[in-house]
Amino acid sequence: MNYLEPSGIIADRAALQIPRAIALAAAVADYGLPYVEFVECRQHVDGDDLAETVVFDVEVERPQQTANDIRKKERISVTFLPSDNWYPEVLALRDNFPRVSHTNVREKEFPRSLCLYDQPWEQIAIRWTAASVVERIRFWLAETAKGTLHQDDQPLEPMLLGNGYRIVLPFDFFDGESNETFEELKVSFATNEKDCRLLRAEKGQGAGGLPFLALSFVAEAQMHGAIRHAPKNLKELDEFLKPAGVPIVELLYKKLEDWNKKELLDKKILLVVAFPLTRNGEETIESSDLWVFLTTRSVGDVGVAIGLWDKLAEHSYGRPILRDPKSDGQAIGLSILSPLFHLSAETAAISSGLTSDLRPSIAIGAGALGSQVLRLLAQSGFGAWCVVDKDVLLPHNVARHALDNRWIGFPKALPVAIELRSFYDRDGDLKWIDADLLRPDDKKQQLDKELAEAELVLDLAASIPVSRHLTYDVQSNGRRIAAFLNPRGTDLVLLVEDTARTIGLDFLEMQYYRAICQTAELENHLSPPDGRLRYARSCRDVSSTIPNYAVAMHAAIAAKAIRDAVQGANAEIRIWTSDPESLEVRHLRVAVSSSKRSRLGEWTLVVDDQLTARIAKLRLAKLPHETGGVLIGSYDLARKIVYVVDTIPSPPDSEEWPTLYIRGMKGLKFQVDKVQEMTGGQIEYVGEWHSHPAGCPCLPSDDDLKVFSWLTENMDVAGLPALMGIAGDHGYTEWYLGQMLRSGGWRAGT
């Protein structure tokens, strides 16, 4: 076999100075490493450094039938630099060593440079030993001989070696097909830095930069393999592409025939070439290797260089009588760039391991939590957003907001909407409304339109009036979801309507309050914060002091939970509680119960199945005696709605007989006050209930009518309706609101 001679002069091992070179020479010469034989050491000047090379023969473990021409013995050289800031260069010195994958492209084709590692040198250097590099070389040669060095889960090798320059193209510029029509792009450097290696290509009237006429071509499928040098001019590109079915010079010759126009001749050409790649020559296309080539000269010059035109005068070209066969494009230099594409909603979602979902959505509230939730959702390809908020950004907001102080004084909705759209390179309406949802004034028509068109209405306002307005007063089929923090910012709450909207936000809110009352770890959930920040003089100019990292953490949870919620059809109540010190988070999922409503006179009564079932269970437990208790719930006086949330069972001093029930009072005030405190004053006493014996109807007795009359007198003082429930057989409760008729009330049961 013939071997190429390594660079430098032969040196004695004792003359070596670089520690890694000394270690490798000793390992192959003295330490008896198997399957290797020391040949020599060399030294040569590399720039200002003295490089040192260790040469040795390697015995290769290979099969009888090899996939690549790897011999039983291969001669290898390993060259080290004193700086030790890059991989040692490993060369296969056989003069006809095959072109295979996982070789580095060098200025000269031989000797071949082996690519041993797929990790950064800084990481390899920490654990590098002479024995390990020898074993790595033997592994590389053995696997290459078998054709299995490139693993099935590894990305395919690129066709060409780039130069480190990249270009960002519009996300929709290339669709995987050859484009027969040029598109004008303006190309410029991404920054003004002297060593900037990133260019941007933009389309549209407002784009800046040098004008290029862009064409795209798709080559025939290629099997991946050794990386090649990039073509330096149009002739070399033609020679490279012809075997792949893209005779680029002839294609440009035909294309440029229609480009002899003054407005096109001075522009340059941008070529996108896609190489569909297969792994082992099979038909399946596994990936596509894209490259961009920029001509260094104009369309007019390209036409002359390929024999299409003769230059007659400045900006004037004519067709020659005969085409010069020497006009092969060699005079047209090329710059090669690796293309990137601007982010789209689809690629943003893919980058997050998600699926894009651009459903029309409207967000009410762009405060600290809202702005960060929206940013995370939009950045991961979720939602086509309209942002609604009447407030302007104030200095203290910036501490927790997604916006910075450049936007102080602007309506929050505008810059948040700008930020959401700025993630993607796409046109579209910038949708924002600086209005109060409850009093939109001249923005009402615009707001009504956006709400009507929305498939998702996201309530981030943390306002009960806003939530009720979205539930009752907005004409929109969009599913409502509400997300908010508790007053101390330690917990996140998510309320999700079902897709049919049979369980509205108000029903979910009431069941959320019930969960607070019934769950020990939520006892302090709605407690007020320890401190409040006063940012101006008005009594209303007060803000909660919540750490920004807590807002960011809950925003991330909310963004994922919202994405998850819209994939399902059911209503949900979810609560995440966190430890303010450790930030440990615990998730609670509250069972959602179907709610029922009935119009009773001028008032509407709302109960749910869980409440009805609990009353029925309490009745059964006390039979044959009667029992009862206090009803707790909430009022919406603006809409004349009474929500019954739960019951405080019969106090211990109550009198319970087979045909009589007299509710006691022991501990009752404490329990009602406790409920009010735990729910931030949202849940209070709303009425009474008692049971009737088995076999008796739920119609009121004379005593019931007297009690209801007394109840009415007491509730009238507060401007509230009297409420009484009578529980009977089969899980039914008869409800009487505002008036009690002997004929019966509204029957609801499980």
XYZ file of C-alpha atoms in Angstrom:
750
model
C 0.000 0.000 0.000
C 1.092 3.540 -0.685
C 0.954 6.050 2.139
C 1.121 9.817 1.969
C 3.855 11.485 3.960
C 2.689 13.584 6.917
C 3.757 17.215 7.180
C 7.019 18.143 8.868
C 10.249 16.413 9.678
C 10.757 13.217 11.601
C 11.402 13.954 15.265
C 12.652 11.886 18.136
C 10.016 11.094 20.716
C 12.126 12.794 23.342
C 11.793 16.065 21.409
C 8.015 16.158 21.749
C 6.707 19.019 23.911
C 2.910 18.872 23.689
C 1.494 16.743 26.547
C -1.172 15.014 24.458
C 1.367 14.138 21.735
C 3.772 12.775 24.361
C 0.979 10.677 25.905
C -0.158 9.224 22.570
C 3.377 8.378 21.433
C 4.059 6.612 24.722
C 0.773 4.717 24.565
C 1.335 3.256 21.094
C 5.091 2.717 21.481
C 5.597 1.666 25.099
C 2.369 0.637 26.774
C 1.513 -2.295 24.549
C -1.861 -1.078 23.337
C -3.284 -3.922 21.234
C -3.859 -3.634 17.491
C -1.597 -0.583 17.019
C 2.031 -0.237 15.952
C 4.116 2.896 16.380
C 5.644 4.325 13.171
C 7.165 7.746 13.876
C 6.747 11.256 15.254
C 6.962 14.509 13.298
C 7.098 18.229 13.958
C 6.161 21.111 11.672
C 5.425 24.812 11.931
C 1.740 25.700 11.749
C 1.494 29.486 11.732
C 3.231 30.588 14.906
C 2.914 27.176 16.542
C 5.021 24.057 16.439
C 2.625 21.223 15.633
C 3.476 17.664 16.641
C 2.281 14.492 14.915
C 2.216 10.868 16.028
C 2.014 8.262 13.223
C 0.955 4.656 13.813
C -0.623 1.688 12.058
C -4.021 0.406 13.184
C -5.297 -3.118 12.750
C -8.971 -2.895 11.768
C -11.638 -5.350 12.869
C -13.727 -5.707 9.716
C -16.112 -8.206 8.099
C -15.236 -10.332 5.063
C -17.592 -8.279 2.899
C -17.019 -4.580 3.521
C -19.401 -1.764 2.646
C -16.464 0.634 2.190
C -12.856 0.071 1.137
C -11.274 -0.025 4.578
C -8.149 -2.213 4.671
C -7.067 -4.623 7.384
C -4.297 -2.207 8.294
C -4.560 1.562 7.971
C -1.901 4.156 8.681
C -3.083 7.055 10.821
C -1.520 10.351 11.863
C -2.738 12.463 14.793
C -1.561 16.087 14.910
C -1.666 18.285 18.008
C -1.269 22.035 18.479
C 0.101 23.575 21.678
C -3.002 25.779 22.045
C -5.131 22.631 22.518
C -8.240 24.636 21.614
C -9.512 22.302 18.886
C -9.737 18.638 18.026
C -6.424 16.977 17.117
C -6.405 16.387 13.349
C -6.715 12.678 12.541
C -5.672 11.727 8.982
C -5.893 8.423 7.103
C -2.623 8.342 5.143
C -3.446 5.701 2.516
C -3.306 7.493 -0.834
C -6.593 6.017 -2.081
C -8.579 6.058 1.149
C -12.268 6.174 0.120
C -14.564 9.182 0.289
C -17.002 8.254 3.047
C -19.271 10.004 5.478
C -17.942 11.490 8.704
C -14.840 12.923 7.077
C -13.846 16.562 7.321
C -13.524 18.645 4.178
C -9.979 19.950 3.635
C -8.423 22.165 1.000
C -6.788 19.073 -0.507
C -8.765 15.881 -0.997
C -5.980 13.666 0.386
C -5.169 12.649 2.995
C -8.696 12.192 4.298
C -9.515 13.787 7.655
C -11.566 11.620 10.010
C -14.392 13.165 12.034
C -14.344 11.177 15.265
C -16.655 13.088 17.589
C -20.112 14.668 17.556
C -19.512 16.632 20.757
C -17.637 19.919 21.302
C -13.897 19.600 21.861
C -14.234 21.329 25.238
C -16.382 18.434 26.391
C -14.179 15.763 24.793
C -10.973 17.301 26.189
C -12.071 16.774 29.792
C -12.042 12.967 29.385
C -9.551 12.561 26.511
C -6.836 9.932 26.925
C -4.361 8.421 24.489
C -5.980 5.005 24.839
C -9.460 6.457 24.244
C -8.488 8.196 20.994
C -6.853 5.014 19.656
C -9.974 3.026 20.486
C -12.127 5.731 18.891
C -10.085 5.541 15.674
C -10.399 1.750 15.581
C -14.155 2.039 16.161
C -14.471 4.628 13.369
C -12.593 2.398 10.907
C -14.470 -0.786 11.871
C -17.923 0.824 11.647
C -17.045 2.538 8.364
C -15.931 -0.810 6.948
C -19.343 -2.252 7.857
C -21.213 0.855 6.675
C -22.790 1.368 10.098
C -20.835 4.342 11.420
C -23.718 6.683 10.709
C -26.387 5.618 13.185
C -30.032 5.287 12.174
C -31.064 8.030 14.602
C -28.399 10.486 13.420
C -29.298 13.321 11.028
C -28.016 12.785 7.496
C -24.758 14.389 6.413
C -25.037 17.648 4.421
C -23.994 17.685 0.781
C -21.632 20.655 1.046
C -19.260 22.369 3.423
C -20.428 25.853 4.270
C -18.300 28.812 5.234
C -20.116 29.850 8.378
C -22.335 32.410 6.636
C -26.081 32.016 7.014
C -29.120 33.755 5.578
C -32.601 34.100 7.074
C -35.319 33.714 4.442
C -39.044 34.519 4.692
C -40.796 31.579 6.335
C -42.994 30.962 3.276
C -40.356 31.530 0.590
C -39.594 27.882 -0.201
C -42.338 25.254 -0.251
C -40.241 22.285 -1.343
C -40.900 22.759 -5.057
C -38.873 24.329 -7.870
C -40.083 27.884 -8.417
C -40.315 28.872 -12.079
C -41.061 32.508 -11.236
C -38.545 34.802 -9.601
C -39.331 36.635 -6.389
C -37.492 39.798 -5.456
C -35.757 39.790 -2.084
C -33.729 42.502 -0.375
C -30.610 41.085 1.267
C -28.643 42.792 4.030
C -26.454 41.907 6.992
C -28.427 41.309 10.172
C -26.220 43.727 12.136
C -23.539 46.320 11.444
C -20.907 44.322 13.309
C -17.717 43.875 11.297
C -17.636 40.100 11.722
C -21.381 39.551 11.203
C -22.001 36.259 9.373
C -25.782 36.375 9.329
C -27.774 37.924 6.477
C -31.476 38.647 6.195
C -33.592 38.354 3.068
C -36.883 40.229 3.167
C -39.669 40.889 0.731
C -42.037 43.789 0.482
C -41.830 47.468 -0.301
C -40.443 48.423 3.095
C -37.551 45.957 3.034
C -34.015 47.314 2.896
C -30.812 45.897 1.419
C -29.433 44.896 -1.969
C -31.998 43.585 -4.470
C -31.754 39.948 -5.562
C -33.956 37.943 -7.908
C -34.605 34.643 -6.148
C -35.159 31.281 -7.819
C -35.451 27.861 -6.222
C -34.619 24.424 -7.604
C -35.052 20.892 -6.293
C -32.427 18.335 -7.287
C -32.967 14.624 -7.714
C -32.750 12.533 -4.557
C -29.191 11.882 -3.367
C -27.788 9.353 -0.930
C -25.981 11.165 1.845
C -22.286 10.577 2.185
C -19.056 12.521 2.263
C -19.270 16.290 2.500
C -17.982 18.140 -0.586
C -16.336 21.495 -1.188
C -18.779 24.238 -2.103
C -18.744 25.426 -5.738
C -16.931 28.757 -6.059
C -18.479 29.901 -9.330
C -21.419 29.236 -11.618
C -19.478 26.744 -13.740
C -18.570 24.617 -10.720
C -22.159 24.782 -9.498
C -23.360 23.596 -12.906
C -20.910 20.682 -12.833
C -22.073 19.798 -9.346
C -25.802 20.025 -10.094
C -25.982 18.470 -13.566
C -25.686 14.875 -12.306
C -28.494 15.709 -9.870
C -30.825 16.784 -12.668
C -30.361 20.557 -12.358
C -28.326 21.950 -15.322
C -28.223 25.356 -13.713
C -26.478 27.214 -16.561
C -29.039 26.045 -19.121
C -31.901 26.754 -16.759
C -30.630 30.282 -16.168
C -30.087 30.729 -19.917
C -33.776 30.052 -20.532
C -34.904 32.033 -17.520
C -32.838 35.144 -18.268
C -34.207 35.425 -21.793
C -37.173 37.266 -20.284
C -35.056 39.356 -17.899
C -33.473 41.769 -20.405
C -35.231 44.675 -18.755
C -33.635 47.743 -17.289
C -35.272 47.279 -13.882
C -33.850 43.731 -13.581
C -30.399 43.829 -15.182
C -28.553 45.455 -12.270
C -29.947 43.088 -9.671
C -28.129 39.979 -8.556
C -29.400 36.409 -8.375
C -30.183 34.308 -5.311
C -30.453 30.568 -5.917
C -31.999 28.154 -3.438
C -31.086 24.534 -4.182
C -32.686 21.656 -2.281
C -31.159 18.184 -2.205
C -33.627 15.487 -1.066
C -31.538 12.975 0.893
C -31.893 9.257 1.455
C -30.014 7.270 4.076
C -28.863 4.163 2.231
C -29.993 4.704 -1.319
C -33.554 3.626 -0.573
C -36.469 5.468 -2.111
C -37.652 7.098 1.116
C -36.705 10.773 1.335
C -35.587 11.355 4.908
C -34.627 15.029 4.807
C -33.778 17.875 2.484
C -30.436 19.672 2.438
C -30.914 23.325 1.472
C -28.238 25.743 0.288
C -28.347 29.312 -0.946
C -25.968 30.714 -3.577
C -25.617 34.443 -4.213
C -24.063 35.659 -7.447
C -21.358 38.259 -6.930
C -22.338 39.989 -10.174
C -25.538 41.282 -11.755
C -28.166 39.632 -13.944
C -26.649 41.380 -16.958
C -23.186 40.020 -16.168
C -24.577 36.517 -15.639
C -26.266 36.671 -19.048
C -22.963 37.632 -20.685
C -21.028 34.941 -18.771
C -23.333 32.138 -19.977
C -23.400 33.345 -23.602
C -26.942 34.703 -23.595
C -26.056 38.349 -24.251
C -23.318 40.611 -25.482
C -22.855 43.841 -23.590
C -23.483 46.688 -26.030
C -23.352 49.636 -23.651
C -24.091 50.489 -20.034
C -27.411 48.780 -19.175
C -27.727 47.581 -22.778
C -27.424 43.979 -23.871
C -28.051 42.175 -27.164
C -28.249 38.576 -28.325
C -25.083 37.247 -30.023
C -25.352 35.579 -33.407
C -23.721 32.450 -32.035
C -23.346 31.320 -28.453
C -19.731 31.159 -27.321
C -19.092 27.591 -26.071
C -16.560 29.020 -23.594
C -19.318 31.024 -21.922
C -19.759 28.545 -19.111
C -20.354 30.838 -16.133
C -16.874 30.550 -14.662
C -16.627 34.330 -14.466
C -19.576 34.513 -12.058
C -18.421 34.026 -8.482
C -20.751 32.571 -5.898
C -21.178 33.012 -2.172
C -22.626 30.004 -0.384
C -24.887 30.440 2.609
C -26.726 28.062 4.878
C -30.418 29.048 4.904
C -32.602 29.550 7.922
C -36.254 30.510 7.833
C -38.093 33.091 9.846
C -40.282 31.632 12.537
C -43.856 30.758 11.670
C -46.559 29.601 14.048
C -46.030 26.069 12.758
C -42.253 26.047 13.270
C -42.601 27.790 16.636
C -44.910 25.031 17.807
C -42.628 22.320 16.425
C -39.667 23.869 18.262
C -41.668 23.478 21.474
C -42.745 19.938 20.634
C -46.310 21.148 20.122
C -48.880 21.614 17.369
C -49.787 25.061 16.092
C -53.322 26.258 16.752
C -54.266 29.603 15.213
C -57.887 29.728 16.289
C -59.312 33.287 16.478
C -58.896 34.302 20.113
C -59.519 37.370 22.217
C -57.775 38.098 25.504
C -59.370 40.364 28.087
C -56.643 41.796 30.287
C -52.972 42.372 29.493
C -51.574 42.861 32.960
C -48.656 41.102 34.618
C -50.029 37.568 34.346
C -51.975 38.170 31.143
C -49.083 39.656 29.185
C -46.768 36.789 30.101
C -49.375 34.104 29.397
C -50.124 35.621 25.987
C -46.444 35.889 25.159
C -45.876 32.209 25.924
C -48.940 31.105 23.981
C -48.133 33.186 20.904
C -44.457 32.240 21.011
C -45.412 28.559 20.837
C -47.794 28.979 17.905
C -51.109 29.250 19.728
C -53.874 31.716 18.935
C -54.562 34.536 16.496
C -54.997 37.191 19.135
C -56.926 40.367 19.732
C -55.787 42.001 22.984
C -58.192 44.095 25.066
C -57.125 46.311 27.972
C -57.958 49.906 28.856
C -54.984 50.561 31.164
C -51.737 52.265 30.205
C -48.363 50.867 31.236
C -47.056 52.611 34.355
C -43.510 52.429 35.758
C -44.388 50.051 38.597
C -46.037 47.642 36.106
C -42.701 46.955 34.411
C -41.458 45.020 37.445
C -43.730 42.091 36.550
C -44.951 42.788 33.030
C -43.838 41.232 29.747
C -43.253 44.784 28.449
C -40.272 46.987 29.265
C -40.060 50.703 30.054
C -39.979 51.716 26.384
C -43.750 51.294 26.453
C -44.529 53.388 29.539
C -47.547 55.570 28.824
C -48.879 53.390 26.003
C -52.127 51.436 26.331
C -50.995 47.945 27.349
C -53.069 46.304 24.638
C -51.106 47.917 21.789
C -47.508 46.908 22.648
C -48.612 43.480 23.851
C -50.306 42.900 20.478
C -47.168 44.146 18.712
C -45.037 41.719 20.717
C -47.338 38.798 19.936
C -47.164 39.414 16.206
C -43.434 40.158 16.196
C -42.563 36.519 16.850
C -43.516 35.608 13.302
C -42.583 36.869 9.864
C -46.104 37.233 8.561
C -48.575 39.873 7.520
C -51.884 40.317 9.254
C -54.018 42.736 11.148
C -52.629 44.016 14.414
C -55.617 43.455 16.681
C -55.867 45.428 19.892
C -58.577 47.434 21.628
C -57.796 49.966 24.354
C -61.194 49.781 25.968
C -62.889 48.806 29.190
C -64.905 45.672 28.481
C -67.684 46.916 30.763
C -67.753 50.451 29.314
C -66.269 50.273 25.803
C -67.820 53.582 24.656
C -66.832 54.243 21.021
C -64.979 50.889 20.827
C -68.144 48.852 21.406
C -68.749 47.960 17.767
C -65.152 46.840 17.264
C -65.186 44.908 20.530
C -68.483 43.189 19.740
C -67.131 42.133 16.338
C -63.956 40.595 17.772
C -65.876 38.812 20.520
C -68.402 37.436 18.036
C -65.646 36.039 15.801
C -63.542 34.547 18.605
C -63.474 30.805 19.151
C -61.686 31.326 22.465
C -62.435 34.110 24.948
C -59.593 34.225 27.470
C -60.399 36.144 30.646
C -57.150 37.366 32.201
C -58.655 40.391 33.924
C -59.010 38.809 37.396
C -62.298 40.675 37.773
C -65.632 39.175 38.841
C -67.649 41.855 36.969
C -65.670 41.126 33.791
C -66.186 37.393 34.199
C -69.939 37.811 34.722
C -70.171 40.175 31.755
C -68.437 37.617 29.534
C -70.830 34.953 30.779
C -74.114 36.802 30.386
C -73.756 39.960 28.327
C -71.498 39.061 25.398
C -72.833 37.601 22.150
C -70.160 35.057 21.296
C -70.024 31.301 20.908
C -66.375 31.370 21.918
C -65.475 29.100 24.808
C -64.590 31.052 27.943
C -61.478 30.304 29.970
C -60.431 32.376 32.988
C -56.986 32.395 34.602
C -56.030 34.426 37.659
C -53.740 34.491 40.684
C -54.796 34.517 44.305
C -54.172 37.808 46.172
C -50.719 36.767 47.416
C -49.598 35.466 44.035
C -48.781 32.014 45.373
C -51.586 30.139 43.622
C -52.968 29.971 40.098
C -56.601 29.225 39.256
C -57.960 28.096 35.889
C -61.685 27.936 35.130
C -62.647 26.290 31.828
C -66.138 26.157 30.369
C -67.241 23.044 28.521
C -67.393 23.351 24.746
C -71.208 23.494 24.783
C -71.043 26.281 27.399
C -73.598 24.573 29.627
C -71.404 25.226 32.676
C -70.516 28.906 32.585
C -67.738 30.816 34.303
C -70.103 31.906 37.087
C -71.050 28.300 37.882
C -67.370 27.352 37.919
C -66.558 30.314 40.149
C -69.092 29.137 42.739
C -67.768 25.582 42.718
C -64.253 26.998 43.093
C -65.404 28.793 46.260
C -66.889 25.541 47.535
C -63.552 23.808 46.974
C -61.884 26.496 49.091
C -64.353 25.832 51.907
C -63.935 22.067 51.732
C -60.164 21.746 51.145
C -57.883 22.205 54.142
C -54.840 23.338 52.189
C -56.877 26.116 50.534
C -57.916 27.646 53.852
C -55.616 30.659 53.353
C -55.837 30.648 49.567
C -57.695 33.985 49.365
C -55.990 35.648 52.321
C -54.851 39.207 51.541
C -51.135 39.812 50.897
C -48.846 41.000 53.671
C -47.861 44.189 51.861
C -49.380 46.577 49.335
C -47.520 48.995 47.050
C -48.849 52.559 46.819
C -47.641 53.982 43.488
C -49.539 57.309 43.474
C -51.720 59.503 45.708
C -55.228 58.223 45.097
C -56.735 55.746 47.546
C -57.114 53.380 44.570
C -53.478 53.691 43.474
C -52.437 50.497 45.222
C -50.854 47.367 43.753
C -50.078 43.943 45.172
C -46.457 43.085 45.872
C -45.996 39.782 44.043
C -42.501 38.642 42.933
C -41.995 38.648 39.178
C -40.623 35.103 39.251
C -43.893 33.915 40.804
C -45.877 35.585 38.020
C -43.578 34.049 35.398
C -43.876 30.579 36.931
C -47.659 30.709 37.018
C -47.784 32.185 33.511
C -45.877 29.168 32.210
C -48.249 26.789 33.986
C -51.282 28.693 32.705
C -50.030 28.693 29.115
C -49.687 24.915 29.096
C -52.973 24.412 30.936
C -54.858 26.585 28.430
C -53.372 24.625 25.538
C -54.382 21.388 27.248
C -57.872 22.629 28.094
C -58.888 23.495 24.543
C -58.069 19.961 23.448
C -60.815 18.599 25.699
C -64.556 19.171 25.760
C -65.267 19.169 29.493
C -65.470 21.961 32.025
C -62.513 22.172 34.410
C -61.487 23.786 37.672
C -57.758 23.549 38.337
C -55.710 25.119 41.106
C -51.925 25.191 41.452
C -50.649 26.060 44.915
C -47.004 26.960 45.457
C -44.663 27.375 48.387
C -43.357 30.974 48.211
C -39.936 29.908 49.505
C -39.185 26.659 47.675
C -41.598 27.331 44.763
C -42.745 23.726 45.051
C -46.042 23.455 43.171
C -48.979 21.179 43.895
C -51.850 20.686 41.476
C -55.478 20.268 42.553
C -58.198 19.301 40.111
C -61.672 20.099 41.418
C -64.538 17.854 40.310
C -66.997 19.918 38.267
C -70.690 19.376 38.887
C -73.538 20.051 36.469
C -75.484 23.139 37.471
C -79.185 23.856 37.170
C -80.969 27.185 37.103
C -84.593 28.223 37.370
C -86.393 31.537 37.155
C -88.538 31.920 40.284
C -90.392 35.203 40.082
C -87.978 38.033 39.459
C -85.023 36.027 40.778
C -82.985 33.179 39.275
C -81.832 30.325 41.488
C -78.701 28.293 40.664
C -77.875 24.967 42.339
C -75.694 22.059 41.253
C -75.756 18.291 41.516
C -73.051 18.096 44.175
C -75.044 20.338 46.515
C -78.267 18.412 45.882
C -76.498 15.103 46.482
C -74.993 16.348 49.740
C -78.376 17.465 51.076
C -79.881 14.096 50.109
C -77.057 12.276 51.897
C -77.487 14.349 55.074
C -81.240 13.606 55.031
C -80.737 9.861 54.623
C -78.245 9.782 57.473
C -80.816 11.196 59.917
C -83.947 9.286 58.863
C -86.490 8.641 60.329
C -85.825 12.046 61.910
C -85.941 15.329 60.094
C -82.775 17.400 59.781
C -81.632 20.559 58.059
C -79.020 23.269 57.933
C -77.946 26.630 56.629
C -77.457 27.376 52.928
C -74.398 29.365 51.913
C -73.819 30.932 48.533
C -73.577 34.218 46.706
C -75.716 36.918 45.115
C -75.445 38.691 41.805
C -77.766 41.564 42.607
C -77.293 43.209 39.219
C -78.756 40.149 37.514
C -80.926 38.981 40.454
C -79.233 35.590 40.713
C -78.889 33.524 43.879
C -76.137 30.904 43.768
C -76.397 28.142 46.384
C -72.931 26.705 46.894
C -72.973 24.508 49.999
C -74.634 23.817 53.317
C -73.538 24.002 56.908
C -75.206 20.912 58.416
C -77.505 20.917 61.384
C -75.857 22.519 64.463
C -75.459 20.202 67.492
C -78.123 22.034 69.521
C -80.811 21.458 66.860
C -83.994 19.512 67.680
C -84.497 16.647 65.228
C -87.732 14.628 65.493
C -89.603 12.325 63.089
C -92.087 15.090 62.280
C -90.317 18.233 63.489
C -87.055 20.080 62.974
C -85.893 23.166 64.864
C -82.460 24.375 63.756
C -80.061 25.250 66.520
C -77.411 28.014 66.565
C -74.379 26.600 68.337
C -71.173 27.407 66.416
C -73.161 28.567 63.408
C -72.057 32.201 63.374
C -68.425 31.147 63.658
C -68.790 28.796 60.707
C -70.548 31.380 58.518
C -67.931 34.005 59.402
C -65.181 31.480 58.641
C -66.647 30.769 55.204
C -66.842 34.482 54.450
C -63.245 34.970 55.522
C -61.929 32.003 53.519
C -63.697 33.137 50.344
C -62.795 36.797 50.599
C -66.385 37.742 51.404
C -67.782 36.098 48.279
C -69.763 33.372 50.085
C -72.341 34.182 52.762
C -75.572 33.013 54.346
C -78.353 32.785 51.717
C -81.102 30.649 53.283
C -82.282 27.505 55.060
C -83.130 23.923 54.243
C -84.752 21.053 56.117
C -85.945 17.561 55.284
C -89.337 15.864 55.331
C -89.867 12.293 56.502
C -89.842 9.353 54.134
C -92.994 9.131 52.059
C -93.920 12.765 52.635
C -94.015 15.253 49.742
C -91.771 18.323 49.670
C -94.758 20.648 49.911
C -94.635 23.220 52.714
C -96.394 22.569 56.010
C -98.050 25.275 58.088
C -94.874 25.524 60.158
C -92.819 25.848 56.966
C -95.009 28.738 55.809
C -94.547 30.510 59.147
C -90.768 30.074 59.060
C -90.627 31.283 55.459
C -92.651 34.370 56.406
C -90.227 35.111 59.244
C -87.308 34.541 56.874
C -88.835 36.902 54.317
C -89.184 39.686 56.886
C -85.535 39.382 57.905
C -84.160 39.138 54.356
C -86.303 42.020 53.085
C -84.378 44.360 55.352
C -81.240 43.602 53.311
C -83.126 43.709 50.017
C -82.631 39.992 49.499
C -85.126 37.202 48.784
C -85.964 34.496 51.283
C -84.733 31.038 50.258
C -85.784 27.662 51.617
C -85.159 24.138 50.405
C -87.240 21.110 51.461
C -85.515 17.760 50.904
C -87.564 14.642 50.255
C -87.452 11.175 48.766
C -85.435 10.058 45.737
C -82.774 12.754 46.154
C -85.093 15.629 45.307
C -85.158 19.047 46.928
C -88.009 21.488 46.413
C -86.765 25.086 46.271
C -88.727 28.165 47.285
C -87.264 31.576 46.445
C -89.024 34.868 47.208
C -92.356 33.182 47.814
C -93.644 29.873 49.141
C -96.721 28.294 47.600
C -98.551 25.273 48.975
C -98.596 23.896 45.448
C -94.825 23.505 45.548
C -91.670 25.127 44.270
C -88.847 24.244 41.859
C -87.847 20.616 42.140
C -84.196 19.739 41.531
C -82.453 16.462 42.235
C -79.740 14.079 41.232
